[in-house]
PDB file of C-alpha atoms in Angstrom:
ATOM      1  CA  MET A 900      29.786 -61.849  47.008  1.00  0.00           C
ATOM      2  CA  PRO A 901      29.710 -62.801  43.436  1.00  0.00           C
ATOM      3  CA  VAL A 902      30.586 -60.123  40.878  1.00  0.00           C
ATOM      4  CA  GLY A 903      29.427 -59.740  37.459  1.00  0.00           C
ATOM      5  CA  PRO A 904      31.414 -59.710  34.153  1.00  0.00           C
ATOM      6  CA  ARG A 905      31.447 -56.005  33.616  1.00  0.00           C
ATOM      7  CA  ASP A 906      33.928 -55.698  36.768  1.00  0.00           C
ATOM      8  CA  PRO A 907      37.511 -54.203  36.143  1.00  0.00           C
ATOM      9  CA  LEU A 908      40.151 -56.555  34.246  1.00  0.00           C
ATOM     10  CA  VAL A 909      43.030 -56.924  36.597  1.00  0.00           C
ATOM     11  CA  CYS A 910      46.398 -57.259  35.167  1.00  0.00           C
ATOM     12  CA  ILE A 911      49.639 -58.501  36.887  1.00  0.00           C
ATOM     13  CA  ARG A 912      53.341 -58.939  35.681  1.00  0.00           C
ATOM     14  CA  THR A 913      56.519 -59.447  37.422  1.00  0.00           C
ATOM     15  CA  VAL A 914      59.405 -57.077  37.066  1.00  0.00           C
ATOM     16  CA  GLN A 915      62.961 -57.032  37.943  1.00  0.00           C
ATOM     17  CA  VAL A 916      64.197 -53.469  39.000  1.00  0.00           C
ATOM     18  CA  SER A 917      67.791 -52.828  39.978  1.00  0.00           C
ATOM     19  CA  PRO A 918      68.399 -50.974  43.195  1.00  0.00           C
ATOM     20  CA  GLU A 919      70.059 -48.162  40.963  1.00  0.00           C
ATOM     21  CA  ASN A 920      67.257 -47.824  38.542  1.00  0.00           C
ATOM     22  CA  GLN A 921      64.380 -47.475  41.062  1.00  0.00           C
ATOM     23  CA  ALA A 922      63.772 -43.835  41.344  1.00  0.00           C
ATOM     24  CA  ALA A 923      64.285 -43.447  37.546  1.00  0.00           C
ATOM     25  CA  PHE A 924      61.716 -46.336  36.790  1.00  0.00           C
ATOM     26  CA  PHE A 925      59.071 -44.866  39.509  1.00  0.00           C
ATOM     27  CA  ALA A 926      59.498 -41.174  37.545  1.00  0.00           C
ATOM     28  CA  TRP A 927      58.762 -43.037  34.033  1.00  0.00           C
ATOM     29  CA  ILE A 928      55.738 -44.751  35.470  1.00  0.00           C
ATOM     30  CA  GLN A 929      54.381 -41.514  36.928  1.00  0.00           C
ATOM     31  CA  SER A 930      55.613 -39.571  33.532  1.00  0.00           C
ATOM     32  CA  ASN A 931      52.906 -41.892  31.480  1.00  0.00           C
ATOM     33  CA  ARG A 932      50.377 -42.125  34.083  1.00  0.00           C
ATOM     34  CA  GLU A 933      47.925 -39.613  32.467  1.00  0.00           C
ATOM     35  CA  LEU A 934      48.127 -41.032  29.277  1.00  0.00           C
ATOM     36  CA  ARG A 935      47.180 -44.407  30.655  1.00  0.00           C
ATOM     37  CA  GLN A 936      44.232 -42.941  32.420  1.00  0.00           C
ATOM     38  CA  ARG A 937      42.941 -41.628  29.398  1.00  0.00           C
ATOM     39  CA  TYR A 938      42.699 -45.308  28.095  1.00  0.00           C
ATOM     40  CA  GLY A 939      41.166 -46.514  31.409  1.00  0.00           C
ATOM     41  CA  ILE A 940      43.417 -47.681  33.926  1.00  0.00           C
ATOM     42  CA  LEU A 941      42.021 -47.193  37.119  1.00  0.00           C
ATOM     43  CA  MET A 942      44.790 -48.127  39.536  1.00  0.00           C
ATOM     44  CA  GLU A 943      48.471 -49.195  39.621  1.00  0.00           C
ATOM     45  CA  ARG A 944      50.245 -50.920  42.284  1.00  0.00           C
ATOM     46  CA  ILE A 945      53.865 -51.543  42.412  1.00  0.00           C
ATOM     47  CA  LEU A 946      55.175 -54.170  45.006  1.00  0.00           C
ATOM     48  CA  ARG A 947      58.563 -54.924  45.816  1.00  0.00           C
ATOM     49  CA  PRO A 948      59.401 -58.349  48.156  1.00  0.00           C
ATOM     50  CA  ALA A 949      59.647 -57.459  51.785  1.00  0.00           C
ATOM     51  CA  ASP A 950      62.827 -59.273  51.920  1.00  0.00           C
ATOM     52  CA  GLY A 951      64.360 -57.348  49.038  1.00  0.00           C
ATOM     53  CA  GLN A 952      64.649 -60.334  47.159  1.00  0.00           C
ATOM     54  CA  GLY A 953      63.405 -61.569  43.685  1.00  0.00           C
ATOM     55  CA  ASP A 954      61.049 -60.122  41.242  1.00  0.00           C
ATOM     56  CA  TRP A 955      58.420 -57.091  42.034  1.00  0.00           C
ATOM     57  CA  LEU A 956      55.071 -57.420  40.807  1.00  0.00           C
ATOM     58  CA  ILE A 957      53.024 -54.621  39.197  1.00  0.00           C
ATOM     59  CA  ILE A 958      49.232 -54.741  39.504  1.00  0.00           C
ATOM     60  CA  THR A 959      47.003 -52.926  37.207  1.00  0.00           C
ATOM     61  CA  MET A 960      43.479 -52.573  37.170  1.00  0.00           C
ATOM     62  CA  TRP A 961      41.470 -51.526  33.978  1.00  0.00           C
ATOM     63  CA  GLU A 962      37.825 -50.353  33.520  1.00  0.00           C
ATOM     64  CA  SER A 963      37.390 -53.325  31.248  1.00  0.00           C
ATOM     65  CA  GLU A 964      39.158 -55.791  28.945  1.00  0.00           C
ATOM     66  CA  GLU A 965      38.172 -53.813  25.965  1.00  0.00           C
ATOM     67  CA  ALA A 966      39.825 -50.550  27.423  1.00  0.00           C
ATOM     68  CA  PHE A 967      43.027 -52.877  28.255  1.00  0.00           C
ATOM     69  CA  GLU A 968      43.139 -54.051  24.594  1.00  0.00           C
ATOM     70  CA  LYS A 969      42.574 -50.402  23.368  1.00  0.00           C
ATOM     71  CA  TRP A 970      45.587 -49.348  25.484  1.00  0.00           C
ATOM     72  CA  LEU A 971      47.797 -52.218  24.008  1.00  0.00           C
ATOM     73  CA  VAL A 972      47.155 -50.888  20.286  1.00  0.00           C
ATOM     74  CA  ALA A 973      47.255 -47.088  20.893  1.00  0.00           C
ATOM     75  CA  PRO A 974      49.067 -45.117  18.801  1.00  0.00           C
ATOM     76  CA  GLU A 975      51.178 -43.509  21.694  1.00  0.00           C
ATOM     77  CA  LYS A 976      52.106 -46.878  23.200  1.00  0.00           C
ATOM     78  CA  PRO A 977      55.033 -47.653  20.792  1.00  0.00           C
ATOM     79  CA  ALA A 978      56.742 -44.324  21.941  1.00  0.00           C
ATOM     80  CA  VAL A 979      55.995 -45.317  25.666  1.00  0.00           C
ATOM     81  CA  ASP A 980      57.730 -48.832  25.041  1.00  0.00           C
ATOM     82  CA  ALA A 981      60.674 -47.399  23.192  1.00  0.00           C
ATOM     83  CA  SER A 982      61.424 -44.716  26.117  1.00  0.00           C
ATOM     84  CA  PRO A 983      64.601 -44.872  28.015  1.00  0.00           C
ATOM     85  CA  GLY A 984      62.228 -45.643  31.300  1.00  0.00           C
ATOM     86  CA  HIS A 985      61.063 -48.807  29.673  1.00  0.00           C
ATOM     87  CA  ALA A 986      64.372 -49.985  29.174  1.00  0.00           C
ATOM     88  CA  LEU A 987      65.186 -49.557  32.854  1.00  0.00           C
ATOM     89  CA  VAL A 988      63.690 -53.046  33.980  1.00  0.00           C
ATOM     90  CA  GLN A 989      63.162 -56.509  32.488  1.00  0.00           C
ATOM     91  CA  PHE A 990      59.320 -57.143  32.358  1.00  0.00           C
ATOM     92  CA  GLY A 991      57.771 -60.568  32.590  1.00  0.00           C
ATOM     93  CA  LYS A 992      54.616 -61.371  30.943  1.00  0.00           C
ATOM     94  CA  ILE A 993      51.275 -59.996  31.732  1.00  0.00           C
ATOM     95  CA  LYS A 994      48.697 -62.376  33.104  1.00  0.00           C
ATOM     96  CA  ARG A 995      45.242 -61.272  32.977  1.00  0.00           C
ATOM     97  CA  TYR A 996      42.587 -61.930  35.860  1.00  0.00           C
ATOM     98  CA  ASP A 997      38.861 -61.652  36.168  1.00  0.00           C
ATOM     99  CA  THR A 998      37.253 -60.719  39.547  1.00  0.00           C
ATOM    100  CA  ALA A 999      35.582 -63.533  40.687  1.00  0.00           C
ATOM    101  CA  SER A1000      34.820 -62.153  44.320  1.00  0.00           C
ATOM    102  CA  GLY A1001      35.929 -59.401  46.567  1.00  0.00           C
ATOM    103  CA  TYR A1002      34.570 -56.508  48.751  1.00  0.00           C
TER     104      TYR A1002
END
């Protein structure tokens, strides 16, 4: 099923989370959920390797590319990035994906 250009933007990034920081990292994600929802995040999934080895994936879905761009320059974002929770993990680069098909 083809989809149009107004479909949500999906972003994927890798992250390294040490076992001792997992609970605090999840709490940090949860603590800024409402803020990100105000800027148009629709969904966030954090995937860890089934074998426990390697990078984790963070998959987010945004209302649009424009919504994601607004989040990147939001006045609140520097405080989120400077918070102790952000320093708990090593983030990889964000890769953006357009929806090509799906159900």
